PDB file of C-alpha atoms in Angstrom:
ATOM      1  CA  MET A   1     102.208  79.930  85.381  1.00 90.00           C
ATOM      2  CA  LEU A   2     103.834  79.589  88.771  1.00 89.00           C
ATOM      3  CA  ALA A   3     100.837  81.242  90.448  1.00 92.00           C
ATOM      4  CA  LEU A   4      98.651  78.465  88.746  1.00 94.00           C
ATOM      5  CA  ILE A   5     100.915  75.850  89.800  1.00 95.00           C
ATOM      6  CA  ALA A   6     101.110  77.146  93.534  1.00 94.00           C
ATOM      7  CA  GLU A   7      97.121  77.060  93.172  1.00 94.00           C
ATOM      8  CA  ARG A   8      96.915  73.457  92.174  1.00 96.00           C
ATOM      9  CA  VAL A   9      99.624  72.206  94.740  1.00 96.00           C
ATOM     10  CA  ALA A  10      98.043  74.184  97.674  1.00 95.00           C
ATOM     11  CA  ALA A  11      94.494  73.690  96.675  1.00 96.00           C
ATOM     12  CA  THR A  12      94.239  77.486  97.841  1.00 96.00           C
ATOM     13  CA  PRO A  13      93.590  80.394  95.454  1.00 95.00           C
ATOM     14  CA  TYR A  14      96.702  82.341  94.769  1.00 95.00           C
ATOM     15  CA  HIS A  15      95.526  85.608  96.518  1.00 96.00           C
ATOM     16  CA  ASP A  16      94.975  83.836  99.681  1.00 96.00           C
ATOM     17  CA  LEU A  17      98.516  82.084  99.460  1.00 96.00           C
ATOM     18  CA  VAL A  18      99.972  85.397  99.295  1.00 96.00           C
ATOM     19  CA  ARG A  19      98.084  86.762 102.057  1.00 97.00           C
ATOM     20  CA  ASP A  20      98.837  83.714 104.230  1.00 97.00           C
ATOM     21  CA  LEU A  21     102.270  83.020 103.505  1.00 96.00           C
ATOM     22  CA  VAL A  22     103.832  86.527 102.793  1.00 97.00           C
ATOM     23  CA  CYS A  23     101.693  89.294 103.963  1.00 97.00           C
ATOM     24  CA  THR A  24     100.398  88.191 107.261  1.00 98.00           C
ATOM     25  CA  PRO A  25     103.495  86.697 108.441  1.00 97.00           C
ATOM     26  CA  ALA A  26     105.545  89.729 107.250  1.00 97.00           C
ATOM     27  CA  GLY A  27     102.872  91.886 109.091  1.00 98.00           C
ATOM     28  CA  MET A  28     101.965  93.843 105.773  1.00 98.00           C
ATOM     29  CA  ASN A  29      98.571  95.015 106.836  1.00 96.00           C
ATOM     30  CA  ASP A  30      98.343  97.433 104.125  1.00 96.00           C
ATOM     31  CA  THR A  31      99.062  95.127 101.140  1.00 96.00           C
ATOM     32  CA  ALA A  32      96.267  93.169  99.232  1.00 95.00           C
ATOM     33  CA  PHE A  33      94.918  92.396  95.882  1.00 95.00           C
ATOM     34  CA  LEU A  34      92.180  94.959  95.427  1.00 94.00           C
ATOM     35  CA  ARG A  35      89.573  95.363  92.909  1.00 93.00           C
ATOM     36  CA  SER A  36      90.473  98.313  90.531  1.00 89.00           C
ATOM     37  CA  ASP A  37      86.656  99.084  90.666  1.00 89.00           C
ATOM     38  CA  GLN A  38      86.552  99.213  94.271  1.00 91.00           C
ATOM     39  CA  LEU A  39      89.770 101.061  95.499  1.00 90.00           C
ATOM     40  CA  PRO A  40      89.852 102.802  98.879  1.00 90.00           C
ATOM     41  CA  GLY A  41      90.120 106.636  98.561  1.00 89.00           C
ATOM     42  CA  ARG A  42      93.712 106.631  99.421  1.00 89.00           C
ATOM     43  CA  ALA A  43      94.909 104.223  96.838  1.00 90.00           C
ATOM     44  CA  ALA A  44      96.537 105.620  93.839  1.00 89.00           C
ATOM     45  CA  VAL A  45      95.407 105.187  90.247  1.00 89.00           C
ATOM     46  CA  GLY A  46      97.958 104.735  87.169  1.00 90.00           C
ATOM     47  CA  TYR A  47      97.818 106.919  84.278  1.00 91.00           C
ATOM     48  CA  LEU A  48      99.091 106.860  80.791  1.00 90.00           C
ATOM     49  CA  GLN A  49      99.279 109.305  77.903  1.00 88.00           C
ATOM     50  CA  VAL A  50      97.075 108.841  74.939  1.00 89.00           C
ATOM     51  CA  GLU A  51      97.336 111.173  72.235  1.00 92.00           C
ATOM     52  CA  GLY A  52      98.652 113.700  74.397  1.00 90.00           C
ATOM     53  CA  GLU A  53      96.123 113.171  77.278  1.00 92.00           C
ATOM     54  CA  TRP A  54      96.519 111.790  80.457  1.00 92.00           C
ATOM     55  CA  ARG A  55      94.127 108.931  81.058  1.00 92.00           C
ATOM     56  CA  THR A  56      93.783 106.126  83.686  1.00 90.00           C
ATOM     57  CA  ASN A  57      94.999 102.740  83.305  1.00 88.00           C
ATOM     58  CA  VAL A  58      91.719 101.309  84.235  1.00 85.00           C
ATOM     59  CA  PHE A  59      91.173  99.580  80.861  1.00 86.00           C
ATOM     60  CA  HIS A  60      94.642  98.247  80.360  1.00 86.00           C
ATOM     61  CA  LEU A  61      94.908  96.042  83.743  1.00 87.00           C
ATOM     62  CA  PRO A  62      92.913  93.142  85.126  1.00 88.00           C
ATOM     63  CA  VAL A  63      90.473  94.120  87.499  1.00 89.00           C
ATOM     64  CA  VAL A  64      92.131  92.155  90.236  1.00 92.00           C
ATOM     65  CA  GLY A  65      96.073  91.418  89.898  1.00 89.00           C
ATOM     66  CA  THR A  66      97.107  87.937  89.371  1.00 89.00           C
ATOM     67  CA  GLY A  67     100.335  86.069  89.613  1.00 88.00           C
ATOM     68  CA  ASP A  68     102.298  88.431  87.231  1.00 85.00           C
ATOM     69  CA  GLY A  69     101.436  91.529  89.484  1.00 85.00           C
ATOM     70  CA  GLY A  70      98.476  93.799  90.533  1.00 88.00           C
ATOM     71  CA  ILE A  71      99.084  93.908  94.195  1.00 92.00           C
ATOM     72  CA  TYR A  72      98.629  97.185  95.858  1.00 93.00           C
ATOM     73  CA  THR A  73     100.873  98.028  98.851  1.00 94.00           C
ATOM     74  CA  THR A  74     102.337 101.000 100.798  1.00 94.00           C
ATOM     75  CA  ALA A  75     106.014 102.130 101.132  1.00 94.00           C
ATOM     76  CA  ALA A  76     105.911 101.050 104.863  1.00 96.00           C
ATOM     77  CA  ASP A  77     104.555  97.996 103.994  1.00 97.00           C
ATOM     78  CA  VAL A  78     107.307  97.336 101.548  1.00 97.00           C
ATOM     79  CA  ALA A  79     109.898  98.181 104.267  1.00 96.00           C
ATOM     80  CA  THR A  80     108.196  95.569 106.567  1.00 96.00           C
ATOM     81  CA  PHE A  81     108.438  93.093 103.919  1.00 97.00           C
ATOM     82  CA  TRP A  82     112.324  93.179 103.610  1.00 96.00           C
ATOM     83  CA  ARG A  83     112.690  93.332 107.491  1.00 95.00           C
ATOM     84  CA  ALA A  84     110.589  90.249 107.761  1.00 97.00           C
ATOM     85  CA  LEU A  85     112.142  88.331 104.936  1.00 97.00           C
ATOM     86  CA  PHE A  86     115.612  88.890 106.276  1.00 95.00           C
ATOM     87  CA  ALA A  87     114.539  87.931 109.768  1.00 95.00           C
ATOM     88  CA  GLY A  88     113.010  84.819 108.727  1.00 96.00           C
ATOM     89  CA  ALA A  89     109.527  85.337 109.332  1.00 97.00           C
ATOM     90  CA  ILE A  90     108.598  84.484 105.509  1.00 97.00           C
ATOM     91  CA  VAL A  91     111.090  81.957 104.537  1.00 97.00           C
ATOM     92  CA  ARG A  92     113.991  80.077 106.458  1.00 96.00           C
ATOM     93  CA  GLU A  93     117.306  81.722 106.235  1.00 95.00           C
ATOM     94  CA  GLU A  94     118.781  78.565 104.215  1.00 97.00           C
ATOM     95  CA  THR A  95     115.711  79.035 101.562  1.00 96.00           C
ATOM     96  CA  LEU A  96     116.486  82.829 101.461  1.00 96.00           C
ATOM     97  CA  ALA A  97     120.174  82.169 101.001  1.00 94.00           C
ATOM     98  CA  GLU A  98     119.222  79.706  97.974  1.00 95.00           C
ATOM     99  CA  MET A  99     116.850  82.392  96.441  1.00 94.00           C
ATOM    100  CA  LEU A 100     119.678  85.234  96.517  1.00 93.00           C
ATOM    101  CA  ARG A 101     121.927  82.874  95.040  1.00 92.00           C
ATOM    102  CA  GLU A 102     123.004  84.258  91.367  1.00 90.00           C
ATOM    103  CA  ARG A 103     121.569  82.120  88.661  1.00 89.00           C
ATOM    104  CA  SER A 104     122.224  84.184  85.710  1.00 86.00           C
ATOM    105  CA  VAL A 105     123.830  87.419  84.496  1.00 81.00           C
ATOM    106  CA  PRO A 106     121.439  89.001  82.147  1.00 74.00           C
ATOM    107  CA  ARG A 107     123.202  92.279  82.502  1.00 74.00           C
ATOM    108  CA  GLU A 108     126.670  93.353  83.518  1.00 75.00           C
ATOM    109  CA  ASP A 109     125.519  95.738  86.236  1.00 76.00           C
ATOM    110  CA  ARG A 110     123.405  92.886  87.773  1.00 83.00           C
ATOM    111  CA  GLY A 111     122.388  89.122  88.079  1.00 89.00           C
ATOM    112  CA  TYR A 112     119.131  87.147  88.888  1.00 91.00           C
ATOM    113  CA  GLY A 113     118.403  84.766  91.624  1.00 92.00           C
ATOM    114  CA  LEU A 114     114.858  83.247  92.340  1.00 92.00           C
ATOM    115  CA  GLY A 115     112.434  86.249  91.817  1.00 89.00           C
ATOM    116  CA  PHE A 116     115.192  88.899  92.730  1.00 92.00           C
ATOM    117  CA  TRP A 117     117.456  91.173  90.784  1.00 91.00           C
ATOM    118  CA  LEU A 118     121.004  90.892  92.567  1.00 91.00           C
ATOM    119  CA  PRO A 119     123.106  94.149  91.916  1.00 81.00           C
ATOM    120  CA  ALA A 120     126.658  93.579  91.119  1.00 73.00           C
ATOM    121  CA  SER A 121     128.061  95.006  94.545  1.00 70.00           C
ATOM    122  CA  GLY A 122     127.417  93.755  97.726  1.00 74.00           C
ATOM    123  CA  ARG A 123     124.258  91.614  99.042  1.00 81.00           C
ATOM    124  CA  ALA A 124     121.725  94.103  97.898  1.00 89.00           C
ATOM    125  CA  VAL A 125     118.484  92.771  96.322  1.00 93.00           C
ATOM    126  CA  ARG A 126     116.096  94.443  94.105  1.00 92.00           C
ATOM    127  CA  LEU A 127     112.423  93.547  93.173  1.00 92.00           C
ATOM    128  CA  GLU A 128     110.746  95.809  90.599  1.00 88.00           C
ATOM    129  CA  GLY A 129     107.813  95.763  88.059  1.00 86.00           C
ATOM    130  CA  GLY A 130     105.380  97.591  86.287  1.00 85.00           C
ATOM    131  CA  ASP A 131     102.386  97.878  83.775  1.00 86.00           C
ATOM    132  CA  THR A 132     100.899 100.339  81.778  1.00 86.00           C
ATOM    133  CA  GLY A 133     100.769 103.510  83.882  1.00 87.00           C
ATOM    134  CA  VAL A 134     102.373 101.926  86.718  1.00 89.00           C
ATOM    135  CA  ARG A 135     106.098 101.454  87.929  1.00 87.00           C
ATOM    136  CA  PHE A 136     107.508 100.097  91.134  1.00 89.00           C
ATOM    137  CA  ALA A 137     111.034  99.269  92.326  1.00 90.00           C
ATOM    138  CA  THR A 138     112.790  98.436  95.544  1.00 93.00           C
ATOM    139  CA  VAL A 139     116.315  97.893  96.467  1.00 92.00           C
ATOM    140  CA  HIS A 140     117.120  96.457  99.908  1.00 94.00           C
ATOM    141  CA  ASP A 141     121.000  96.323 101.008  1.00 91.00           C
ATOM    142  CA  PRO A 142     120.915  94.405 104.519  1.00 89.00           C
ATOM    143  CA  ASP A 143     124.793  95.237 105.001  1.00 87.00           C
ATOM    144  CA  ARG A 144     124.169  98.706 104.777  1.00 84.00           C
ATOM    145  CA  LEU A 145     120.932  98.991 106.149  1.00 86.00           C
ATOM    146  CA  LEU A 146     119.952 100.972 103.159  1.00 88.00           C
ATOM    147  CA  THR A 147     116.535 100.532 101.478  1.00 91.00           C
ATOM    148  CA  TRP A 148     114.621 102.683  98.999  1.00 90.00           C
ATOM    149  CA  THR A 149     111.463 102.208  97.241  1.00 92.00           C
ATOM    150  CA  LEU A 150     110.251 103.926  94.444  1.00 91.00           C
ATOM    151  CA  PHE A 151     106.317 103.883  93.356  1.00 91.00           C
ATOM    152  CA  SER A 152     104.812 106.012  90.509  1.00 88.00           C
ATOM    153  CA  ASN A 153     101.471 106.299  88.861  1.00 89.00           C
ATOM    154  CA  THR A 154     102.933 107.080  85.488  1.00 85.00           C
ATOM    155  CA  ASP A 155     105.701 104.955  83.633  1.00 76.00           C
ATOM    156  CA  ASP A 156     108.422 107.062  82.068  1.00 69.00           C
ATOM    157  CA  PRO A 157     109.298 109.458  84.836  1.00 58.00           C
ATOM    158  CA  ALA A 158     109.946 106.430  87.226  1.00 57.00           C
ATOM    159  CA  ARG A 159     112.518 104.721  85.209  1.00 61.00           C
ATOM    160  CA  GLY A 160     114.733 107.984  85.217  1.00 68.00           C
ATOM    161  CA  ILE A 161     114.234 108.250  88.821  1.00 69.00           C
ATOM    162  CA  GLY A 162     114.785 104.671  89.773  1.00 65.00           C
ATOM    163  CA  ALA A 163     118.097 104.751  87.373  1.00 69.00           C
ATOM    164  CA  ARG A 164     119.402 107.631  89.338  1.00 69.00           C
ATOM    165  CA  LEU A 165     118.674 106.203  92.694  1.00 68.00           C
ATOM    166  CA  GLU A 166     120.628 103.041  91.643  1.00 66.00           C
ATOM    167  CA  GLN A 167     123.591 105.177  90.481  1.00 67.00           C
ATOM    168  CA  GLU A 168     123.497 106.736  94.168  1.00 64.00           C
ATOM    169  CA  ARG A 169     123.480 103.346  95.802  1.00 57.00           C
ATOM    170  CA  ALA A 170     126.373 102.127  93.504  1.00 60.00           C
ATOM    171  CA  LEU A 171     128.400 105.324  94.052  1.00 54.00           C
ATOM    172  CA  ARG A 172     127.971 105.258  97.897  1.00 54.00           C
ATOM    173  CA  CYS A 173     128.247 101.256  98.147  1.00 52.00           C
ATOM    174  CA  GLY A 174     130.859 100.508  95.387  1.00 52.00           C
TER     175      GLY A 174
END
């Protein structure tokens, strides 16, 4: 819904808004909403198991991502995003502070701001998402200059790895 509202208010397609307001100012040159039927050779394809067989997720997702996800990126561009976000290239410092203010505490180990999960200890921020056959998680801790990003083109294995990375971060930062 927010993507549709943003499109209407800006009179600009959502994909263009993301490119112009986030990707370009951040310098994220390898990030875009790509058509799943026209992926470049280096793009990963998602997989899921159906009756014990691995199949691509091509019939489970829209051809082009929407406001709820589906953008293609790289680990280098995610690192670029975090640096740009905290340097003020995407939003002003005051706006970022408001985004990172905890609004709710849905879990004892993390709260939620405006678009970001906020782990209980420190100023770390987390983005995560996934769909059938894909998983993504990234944590950035500006105080400790620590960032990790996890991409997976399957669903289940990534959850275990992400949980382990989060445990390590908590142990080292706690």
